[in-house]
């Protein structure tokens, strides 16, 4: 019985046709843009996806993907023009949600964004 209690929970109603919305408490833990990019990668739908595969699917230069996900602030950042593709390949909207929190959108605006993503 204990083994059943320790099983991972899966979002059975998650979206499979578009990126899923990340829980707000995870977004609030991100302090920087790089944290949001790394969160997006860590929450990817395909767990065994390599960074090279991400680069191929998102149309990114493979050696740069390593820089985007590196823990150092001295590395290059994911360009804004690549956010949508990055999120679609990873399967979540962590980066866009982080931008939304940073823009301090009102509750109504955030609910509209979440509804549009659903």
PDB file of C-alpha atoms in Angstrom:
ATOM      1  CA  UNK A   1       0.000   0.000   0.000  1.00  0.00           C
ATOM      2  CA  UNK A   2       2.865   2.357   0.806  1.00  0.00           C
ATOM      3  CA  UNK A   3       4.226   1.906  -2.738  1.00  0.00           C
ATOM      4  CA  UNK A   4       0.911   3.150  -4.125  1.00  0.00           C
ATOM      5  CA  UNK A   5       1.105   6.281  -1.986  1.00  0.00           C
ATOM      6  CA  UNK A   6       4.594   7.070  -3.288  1.00  0.00           C
ATOM      7  CA  UNK A   7       3.635   6.871  -6.946  1.00  0.00           C
ATOM      8  CA  UNK A   8       4.016   9.952  -9.096  1.00  0.00           C
ATOM      9  CA  UNK A   9       0.856  11.849  -9.889  1.00  0.00           C
ATOM     10  CA  UNK A  10       0.100  12.519 -13.532  1.00  0.00           C
ATOM     11  CA  UNK A  11      -2.088  15.308 -14.826  1.00  0.00           C
ATOM     12  CA  UNK A  12      -4.617  13.186 -16.650  1.00  0.00           C
ATOM     13  CA  UNK A  13      -6.388  16.192 -18.082  1.00  0.00           C
ATOM     14  CA  UNK A  14      -3.212  17.808 -19.391  1.00  0.00           C
ATOM     15  CA  UNK A  15      -3.226  19.274 -22.875  1.00  0.00           C
ATOM     16  CA  UNK A  16      -1.565  17.152 -25.506  1.00  0.00           C
ATOM     17  CA  UNK A  17      -2.213  19.453 -28.456  1.00  0.00           C
ATOM     18  CA  UNK A  18      -0.367  22.486 -27.074  1.00  0.00           C
ATOM     19  CA  UNK A  19       1.930  23.463 -24.187  1.00  0.00           C
ATOM     20  CA  UNK A  20       0.480  22.984 -20.707  1.00  0.00           C
ATOM     21  CA  UNK A  21       0.198  25.687 -18.085  1.00  0.00           C
ATOM     22  CA  UNK A  22       2.696  25.363 -15.226  1.00  0.00           C
ATOM     23  CA  UNK A  23       1.411  25.702 -11.635  1.00  0.00           C
ATOM     24  CA  UNK A  24       1.918  29.285 -10.375  1.00  0.00           C
ATOM     25  CA  UNK A  25       3.904  28.215  -7.300  1.00  0.00           C
ATOM     26  CA  UNK A  26       6.639  26.846  -9.584  1.00  0.00           C
ATOM     27  CA  UNK A  27       6.714  30.046 -11.645  1.00  0.00           C
ATOM     28  CA  UNK A  28       7.011  32.134  -8.477  1.00  0.00           C
ATOM     29  CA  UNK A  29      10.174  30.232  -7.553  1.00  0.00           C
ATOM     30  CA  UNK A  30      11.929  31.544 -10.679  1.00  0.00           C
ATOM     31  CA  UNK A  31      13.988  34.625  -9.925  1.00  0.00           C
ATOM     32  CA  UNK A  32      15.494  35.149 -13.390  1.00  0.00           C
ATOM     33  CA  UNK A  33      14.712  34.548 -17.040  1.00  0.00           C
ATOM     34  CA  UNK A  34      17.292  31.763 -17.064  1.00  0.00           C
ATOM     35  CA  UNK A  35      15.470  30.085 -14.154  1.00  0.00           C
ATOM     36  CA  UNK A  36      12.247  30.148 -16.191  1.00  0.00           C
ATOM     37  CA  UNK A  37      14.002  28.643 -19.226  1.00  0.00           C
ATOM     38  CA  UNK A  38      15.519  25.919 -17.077  1.00  0.00           C
ATOM     39  CA  UNK A  39      12.142  25.238 -15.430  1.00  0.00           C
ATOM     40  CA  UNK A  40      10.564  24.883 -18.860  1.00  0.00           C
ATOM     41  CA  UNK A  41      13.254  22.354 -19.803  1.00  0.00           C
ATOM     42  CA  UNK A  42      12.999  20.459 -16.490  1.00  0.00           C
ATOM     43  CA  UNK A  43       9.223  20.092 -16.917  1.00  0.00           C
ATOM     44  CA  UNK A  44       9.472  18.842 -20.513  1.00  0.00           C
ATOM     45  CA  UNK A  45       6.883  16.262 -21.550  1.00  0.00           C
ATOM     46  CA  UNK A  46       9.364  13.898 -23.177  1.00  0.00           C
ATOM     47  CA  UNK A  47      11.655  13.008 -20.281  1.00  0.00           C
ATOM     48  CA  UNK A  48      14.365  11.336 -22.388  1.00  0.00           C
ATOM     49  CA  UNK A  49      14.616  14.217 -24.885  1.00  0.00           C
ATOM     50  CA  UNK A  50      18.189  15.382 -25.383  1.00  0.00           C
ATOM     51  CA  UNK A  51      19.273  18.979 -25.778  1.00  0.00           C
ATOM     52  CA  UNK A  52      20.285  18.147 -29.345  1.00  0.00           C
ATOM     53  CA  UNK A  53      16.752  16.919 -30.067  1.00  0.00           C
ATOM     54  CA  UNK A  54      15.333  20.104 -28.532  1.00  0.00           C
ATOM     55  CA  UNK A  55      17.553  22.133 -30.846  1.00  0.00           C
ATOM     56  CA  UNK A  56      16.416  20.163 -33.903  1.00  0.00           C
ATOM     57  CA  UNK A  57      12.717  20.383 -33.029  1.00  0.00           C
ATOM     58  CA  UNK A  58      12.800  24.084 -32.072  1.00  0.00           C
ATOM     59  CA  UNK A  59      15.072  25.186 -34.903  1.00  0.00           C
ATOM     60  CA  UNK A  60      17.888  26.265 -32.570  1.00  0.00           C
ATOM     61  CA  UNK A  61      21.646  26.005 -32.920  1.00  0.00           C
ATOM     62  CA  UNK A  62      22.554  22.932 -30.828  1.00  0.00           C
ATOM     63  CA  UNK A  63      25.683  24.298 -29.054  1.00  0.00           C
ATOM     64  CA  UNK A  64      23.693  27.364 -27.987  1.00  0.00           C
ATOM     65  CA  UNK A  65      21.035  25.253 -26.259  1.00  0.00           C
ATOM     66  CA  UNK A  66      23.663  24.160 -23.747  1.00  0.00           C
ATOM     67  CA  UNK A  67      24.360  27.828 -23.022  1.00  0.00           C
ATOM     68  CA  UNK A  68      20.651  28.602 -22.563  1.00  0.00           C
ATOM     69  CA  UNK A  69      20.323  25.855 -19.949  1.00  0.00           C
ATOM     70  CA  UNK A  70      23.629  26.429 -18.159  1.00  0.00           C
ATOM     71  CA  UNK A  71      23.487  27.681 -14.571  1.00  0.00           C
ATOM     72  CA  UNK A  72      25.829  30.621 -15.204  1.00  0.00           C
ATOM     73  CA  UNK A  73      24.556  34.142 -15.874  1.00  0.00           C
ATOM     74  CA  UNK A  74      27.588  34.700 -18.081  1.00  0.00           C
ATOM     75  CA  UNK A  75      26.176  32.428 -20.784  1.00  0.00           C
ATOM     76  CA  UNK A  76      23.939  33.546 -23.641  1.00  0.00           C
ATOM     77  CA  UNK A  77      20.182  33.705 -23.036  1.00  0.00           C
ATOM     78  CA  UNK A  78      17.433  32.101 -25.078  1.00  0.00           C
ATOM     79  CA  UNK A  79      16.392  34.720 -27.647  1.00  0.00           C
ATOM     80  CA  UNK A  80      12.852  36.032 -27.313  1.00  0.00           C
ATOM     81  CA  UNK A  81      12.074  34.961 -30.862  1.00  0.00           C
ATOM     82  CA  UNK A  82      12.715  31.323 -29.873  1.00  0.00           C
ATOM     83  CA  UNK A  83      10.533  31.208 -26.741  1.00  0.00           C
ATOM     84  CA  UNK A  84       7.406  29.950 -28.506  1.00  0.00           C
ATOM     85  CA  UNK A  85       9.220  27.100 -30.276  1.00  0.00           C
ATOM     86  CA  UNK A  86      11.134  26.198 -27.100  1.00  0.00           C
ATOM     87  CA  UNK A  87       7.896  26.015 -25.113  1.00  0.00           C
ATOM     88  CA  UNK A  88       6.082  23.977 -27.771  1.00  0.00           C
ATOM     89  CA  UNK A  89       8.865  21.408 -27.903  1.00  0.00           C
ATOM     90  CA  UNK A  90       9.101  21.196 -24.094  1.00  0.00           C
ATOM     91  CA  UNK A  91       5.319  21.104 -23.767  1.00  0.00           C
ATOM     92  CA  UNK A  92       4.760  23.866 -21.207  1.00  0.00           C
ATOM     93  CA  UNK A  93       4.484  27.651 -21.006  1.00  0.00           C
ATOM     94  CA  UNK A  94       6.827  28.334 -18.080  1.00  0.00           C
ATOM     95  CA  UNK A  95       8.761  31.107 -19.854  1.00  0.00           C
ATOM     96  CA  UNK A  96       5.662  32.983 -21.017  1.00  0.00           C
ATOM     97  CA  UNK A  97       4.109  32.647 -17.577  1.00  0.00           C
ATOM     98  CA  UNK A  98       7.283  34.046 -15.978  1.00  0.00           C
ATOM     99  CA  UNK A  99       7.055  37.043 -18.304  1.00  0.00           C
ATOM    100  CA  UNK A 100       3.411  37.461 -17.314  1.00  0.00           C
ATOM    101  CA  UNK A 101       4.288  37.507 -13.619  1.00  0.00           C
ATOM    102  CA  UNK A 102       7.066  39.992 -14.330  1.00  0.00           C
ATOM    103  CA  UNK A 103       4.641  42.244 -16.182  1.00  0.00           C
ATOM    104  CA  UNK A 104       2.347  42.141 -13.136  1.00  0.00           C
ATOM    105  CA  UNK A 105      -0.783  41.457 -15.125  1.00  0.00           C
ATOM    106  CA  UNK A 106      -4.065  41.747 -13.290  1.00  0.00           C
ATOM    107  CA  UNK A 107      -5.936  38.659 -12.155  1.00  0.00           C
ATOM    108  CA  UNK A 108      -8.435  39.082 -14.986  1.00  0.00           C
ATOM    109  CA  UNK A 109      -5.656  39.277 -17.564  1.00  0.00           C
ATOM    110  CA  UNK A 110      -3.962  36.219 -16.109  1.00  0.00           C
ATOM    111  CA  UNK A 111      -7.224  34.266 -16.083  1.00  0.00           C
ATOM    112  CA  UNK A 112      -7.764  35.247 -19.718  1.00  0.00           C
ATOM    113  CA  UNK A 113      -4.269  33.992 -20.557  1.00  0.00           C
ATOM    114  CA  UNK A 114      -4.849  30.706 -18.717  1.00  0.00           C
ATOM    115  CA  UNK A 115      -8.223  30.261 -20.420  1.00  0.00           C
ATOM    116  CA  UNK A 116      -6.677  30.925 -23.825  1.00  0.00           C
ATOM    117  CA  UNK A 117      -3.971  28.346 -23.114  1.00  0.00           C
ATOM    118  CA  UNK A 118      -6.564  25.705 -22.152  1.00  0.00           C
TER     119      UNK A 118
END
